Amino acid sequence: MLSERQGTILNIVKEHSPITGQHIADQLHVTRAALRSDLAILTMLGLIDARPKLGYFFIGDKEKDLLSQKIMDISIESCLSQPVIVGEHTSAYDAVIAMFTEDAGTVFVATDNILAGVVSRKDLLKTAMGNNDLRALPVRMVMTPVSKVIYVQADEKALAAAQRMIEYEIDCLPVVHVLDTDEEDKKDLQIVGRISKTNITRLFVECGLGRRT
Amino acid sequence: MLSERQGTILNIVKEHSPITGQHIADQLHVTRAALRSDLAILTMLGLIDARPKLGYFFIGDKEKDLLSQKIMDISIESCLSQPVIVGEHTSAYDAVIAMFTEDAGTVFVATDNILAGVVSRKDLLKTAMGNNDLRALPVRMVMTPVSKVIYVQADEKALAAAQRMIEYEIDCLPVVHVLDTDEEDKKDLQIVGRISKTNITRLFVECGLGRRT
């Protein structure tokens, strides 16, 4: 987005802050007047700033930090979707139906809203390819059991959810509250919602259009 | 991320720019000294700026514009993936195999790298559910034909791809060069790559961690 000369000026300011307009002009072997519009654009973009009697300062890195800080502040709760849930005794066939009816790529399996497992389009396609009778097959036999499910907690940030989806190559995570149980070492995962790459893509669009503050 | 008082100060500066530190203190019924650290933080975050003899200016909106500008500048070419392509005479079964082998959610159908159609995990799951013999079914019968395919051009921005995926509810788009053909009104789409919600999620993580400049 910057012209070559604007890039050069930015690098000069970066190395020599504070530096006067005249000194920048000297380095580029042009007149001060020739630089006026480039300096105005760089200032307007917030990449450099002018202080009276001192000259131009580089402030590009601060901008970068602000971008990442804005993204880091987005909570999962501000962007999650409603979960699509089927019971543990549902057939794989009915799980596919729920998936198409709700147009979700991932369905959660639960009893009383406590997560038992997760089943994805990929799991079901693999099963369907294996010549199984999906009507006779309980979804439990196809799902990833809760002990192996990657999830996020409701008070985490959207960035953590996005990182986890990339790291584990998953399209969708259950958003949960972790509850203590009577048994030691056993936690229940109470389903609060789901967050998918679709939610993250929507956030990216909102940030890009300036609709998230 | 801001304290309640910092938020109040920000709103005062927003409404009354330029305003002196003393006038802000008066409005809050505190001393000028009591505000010093809050004003320093807001200045450091780039939300307000101080000009000698004038006072504090609100510059929060400029920051917001810069955030979106950074995202707007990301090109598709900087983040696309290699396409997964099968021939037009491939069976639906072999398209599924390609999908699993390459771990892609979407496969392009093409001859000589010119797009003929697109087939997704969802299309194939739907077909598999219909008791079809996928080995005997040409992928052409299952794919979305090129006339109905939503795509992006290689010189567009990642933001445009993300918007299109959200608007049309698609997980992955072909990235193409549009070529003129001998026939009038007929364009060929030459496949350059693919961009998916996974690529956008990865961009979101990179922006959030400050790894994109």
PDB file of N, CA, C and O in Angstrom, chain B residues 75-76 79-81 108 152 157-158 161-162 165 171-175 193-200 203:
ATOM      1  N   SER B  75      -3.028  -9.963   0.913  1.00  0.00           N
ATOM      2  CA  SER B  75      -3.390 -10.508  -0.399  1.00  0.00           C
ATOM      3  C   SER B  75      -3.720 -11.994  -0.289  1.00  0.00           C
ATOM      4  O   SER B  75      -3.234 -12.687   0.602  1.00  0.00           O
ATOM      5  N   ILE B  76      -4.530 -12.470  -1.210  1.00  0.00           N
ATOM      6  CA  ILE B  76      -4.835 -13.902  -1.267  1.00  0.00           C
ATOM      7  C   ILE B  76      -3.566 -14.686  -1.558  1.00  0.00           C
ATOM      8  O   ILE B  76      -3.325 -15.751  -0.995  1.00  0.00           O
ATOM      9  N   CYS B  79      -1.489 -16.163   1.256  1.00  0.00           N
ATOM     10  CA  CYS B  79      -2.033 -17.115   2.237  1.00  0.00           C
ATOM     11  C   CYS B  79      -2.759 -18.301   1.624  1.00  0.00           C
ATOM     12  O   CYS B  79      -3.393 -19.065   2.345  1.00  0.00           O
ATOM     13  N   LEU B  80      -2.699 -18.496   0.303  1.00  0.00           N
ATOM     14  CA  LEU B  80      -3.475 -19.598  -0.298  1.00  0.00           C
ATOM     15  C   LEU B  80      -2.785 -20.945  -0.106  1.00  0.00           C
ATOM     16  O   LEU B  80      -1.611 -21.023   0.241  1.00  0.00           O
ATOM     17  N   SER B  81      -3.548 -22.015  -0.327  1.00  0.00           N
ATOM     18  CA  SER B  81      -3.022 -23.380  -0.241  1.00  0.00           C
ATOM     19  C   SER B  81      -2.981 -23.998  -1.633  1.00  0.00           C
ATOM     20  O   SER B  81      -3.615 -23.502  -2.571  1.00  0.00           O
ATOM     21  N   PHE B 108     -11.300 -29.920  -6.267  1.00  0.00           N
ATOM     22  CA  PHE B 108     -11.682 -29.300  -7.536  1.00  0.00           C
ATOM     23  C   PHE B 108     -11.640 -30.342  -8.640  1.00  0.00           C
ATOM     24  O   PHE B 108     -10.777 -31.221  -8.641  1.00  0.00           O
ATOM     25  N   VAL B 152     -12.642 -16.808  -6.231  1.00  0.00           N
ATOM     26  CA  VAL B 152     -11.929 -15.522  -6.118  1.00  0.00           C
ATOM     27  C   VAL B 152     -10.802 -15.506  -7.135  1.00  0.00           C
ATOM     28  O   VAL B 152     -10.292 -16.561  -7.517  1.00  0.00           O
ATOM     29  N   LYS B 157      -8.090  -9.663  -2.469  1.00  0.00           N
ATOM     30  CA  LYS B 157      -7.594  -9.654  -1.088  1.00  0.00           C
ATOM     31  C   LYS B 157      -8.216 -10.806  -0.283  1.00  0.00           C
ATOM     32  O   LYS B 157      -9.324 -11.249  -0.594  1.00  0.00           O
ATOM     33  N   ALA B 158      -7.505 -11.221   0.750  1.00  0.00           N
ATOM     34  CA  ALA B 158      -8.003 -12.278   1.636  1.00  0.00           C
ATOM     35  C   ALA B 158      -9.362 -11.885   2.234  1.00  0.00           C
ATOM     36  O   ALA B 158     -10.238 -12.738   2.423  1.00  0.00           O
ATOM     37  N   ALA B 161     -12.154 -12.854  -0.030  1.00  0.00           N
ATOM     38  CA  ALA B 161     -12.398 -14.298   0.026  1.00  0.00           C
ATOM     39  C   ALA B 161     -13.207 -14.640   1.275  1.00  0.00           C
ATOM     40  O   ALA B 161     -14.177 -15.404   1.220  1.00  0.00           O
ATOM     41  N   ALA B 162     -12.825 -14.052   2.406  1.00  0.00           N
ATOM     42  CA  ALA B 162     -13.522 -14.328   3.668  1.00  0.00           C
ATOM     43  C   ALA B 162     -14.981 -13.871   3.581  1.00  0.00           C
ATOM     44  O   ALA B 162     -15.900 -14.592   3.988  1.00  0.00           O
ATOM     45  N   MET B 165     -16.975 -16.319   1.467  1.00  0.00           N
ATOM     46  CA  MET B 165     -17.256 -17.589   2.154  1.00  0.00           C
ATOM     47  C   MET B 165     -18.392 -17.431   3.158  1.00  0.00           C
ATOM     48  O   MET B 165     -19.232 -18.321   3.316  1.00  0.00           O
ATOM     49  N   ASP B 171     -17.099 -23.347   2.542  1.00  0.00           N
ATOM     50  CA  ASP B 171     -15.905 -23.500   3.370  1.00  0.00           C
ATOM     51  C   ASP B 171     -14.612 -23.204   2.620  1.00  0.00           C
ATOM     52  O   ASP B 171     -13.577 -22.965   3.236  1.00  0.00           O
ATOM     53  N   CYS B 172     -14.654 -23.240   1.290  1.00  0.00           N
ATOM     54  CA  CYS B 172     -13.420 -23.183   0.513  1.00  0.00           C
ATOM     55  C   CYS B 172     -13.708 -22.660  -0.897  1.00  0.00           C
ATOM     56  O   CYS B 172     -14.722 -23.037  -1.492  1.00  0.00           O
ATOM     57  N   LEU B 173     -12.854 -21.799  -1.407  1.00  0.00           N
ATOM     58  CA  LEU B 173     -13.048 -21.234  -2.749  1.00  0.00           C
ATOM     59  C   LEU B 173     -11.851 -21.562  -3.642  1.00  0.00           C
ATOM     60  O   LEU B 173     -10.707 -21.526  -3.177  1.00  0.00           O
ATOM     61  N   PRO B 174     -12.110 -21.817  -4.930  1.00  0.00           N
ATOM     62  CA  PRO B 174     -10.974 -21.893  -5.848  1.00  0.00           C
ATOM     63  C   PRO B 174     -10.413 -20.483  -6.087  1.00  0.00           C
ATOM     64  O   PRO B 174     -11.177 -19.520  -6.190  1.00  0.00           O
ATOM     65  N   VAL B 175      -9.094 -20.400  -6.146  1.00  0.00           N
ATOM     66  CA  VAL B 175      -8.420 -19.150  -6.507  1.00  0.00           C
ATOM     67  C   VAL B 175      -8.010 -19.321  -7.967  1.00  0.00           C
ATOM     68  O   VAL B 175      -7.329 -20.298  -8.304  1.00  0.00           O
ATOM     69  N   GLY B 193      -4.989 -21.982  -6.955  1.00  0.00           N
ATOM     70  CA  GLY B 193      -4.871 -22.470  -5.577  1.00  0.00           C
ATOM     71  C   GLY B 193      -6.245 -22.584  -4.955  1.00  0.00           C
ATOM     72  O   GLY B 193      -7.258 -22.521  -5.640  1.00  0.00           O
ATOM     73  N   ARG B 194      -6.251 -22.749  -3.628  1.00  0.00           N
ATOM     74  CA  ARG B 194      -7.528 -22.727  -2.914  1.00  0.00           C
ATOM     75  C   ARG B 194      -7.356 -21.902  -1.654  1.00  0.00           C
ATOM     76  O   ARG B 194      -6.239 -21.815  -1.109  1.00  0.00           O
ATOM     77  N   ILE B 195      -8.446 -21.306  -1.214  1.00  0.00           N
ATOM     78  CA  ILE B 195      -8.426 -20.575   0.055  1.00  0.00           C
ATOM     79  C   ILE B 195      -9.655 -21.010   0.837  1.00  0.00           C
ATOM     80  O   ILE B 195     -10.762 -21.078   0.293  1.00  0.00           O
ATOM     81  N   SER B 196      -9.432 -21.355   2.105  1.00  0.00           N
ATOM     82  CA  SER B 196     -10.510 -21.923   2.910  1.00  0.00           C
ATOM     83  C   SER B 196     -10.629 -21.168   4.230  1.00  0.00           C
ATOM     84  O   SER B 196      -9.801 -20.311   4.552  1.00  0.00           O
ATOM     85  N   LYS B 197     -11.638 -21.518   5.005  1.00  0.00           N
ATOM     86  CA  LYS B 197     -11.781 -20.922   6.332  1.00  0.00           C
ATOM     87  C   LYS B 197     -10.589 -21.281   7.213  1.00  0.00           C
ATOM     88  O   LYS B 197     -10.296 -20.570   8.176  1.00  0.00           O
ATOM     89  N   THR B 198      -9.907 -22.371   6.891  1.00  0.00           N
ATOM     90  CA  THR B 198      -8.684 -22.710   7.627  1.00  0.00           C
ATOM     91  C   THR B 198      -7.604 -21.658   7.374  1.00  0.00           C
ATOM     92  O   THR B 198      -6.944 -21.197   8.320  1.00  0.00           O
ATOM     93  N   ASN B 199      -7.438 -21.243   6.112  1.00  0.00           N
ATOM     94  CA  ASN B 199      -6.447 -20.206   5.817  1.00  0.00           C
ATOM     95  C   ASN B 199      -6.787 -18.903   6.538  1.00  0.00           C
ATOM     96  O   ASN B 199      -5.905 -18.214   7.054  1.00  0.00           O
ATOM     97  N   ILE B 200      -8.072 -18.563   6.577  1.00  0.00           N
ATOM     98  CA  ILE B 200      -8.488 -17.316   7.233  1.00  0.00           C
ATOM     99  C   ILE B 200      -8.270 -17.424   8.743  1.00  0.00           C
ATOM    100  O   ILE B 200      -7.818 -16.474   9.390  1.00  0.00           O
ATOM    101  N   LEU B 203      -4.709 -16.810   9.386  1.00  0.00           N
ATOM    102  CA  LEU B 203      -4.425 -15.371   9.291  1.00  0.00           C
ATOM    103  C   LEU B 203      -4.828 -14.656  10.571  1.00  0.00           C
ATOM    104  O   LEU B 203      -4.118 -13.781  11.068  1.00  0.00           O
TER     105      LEU B 203
END
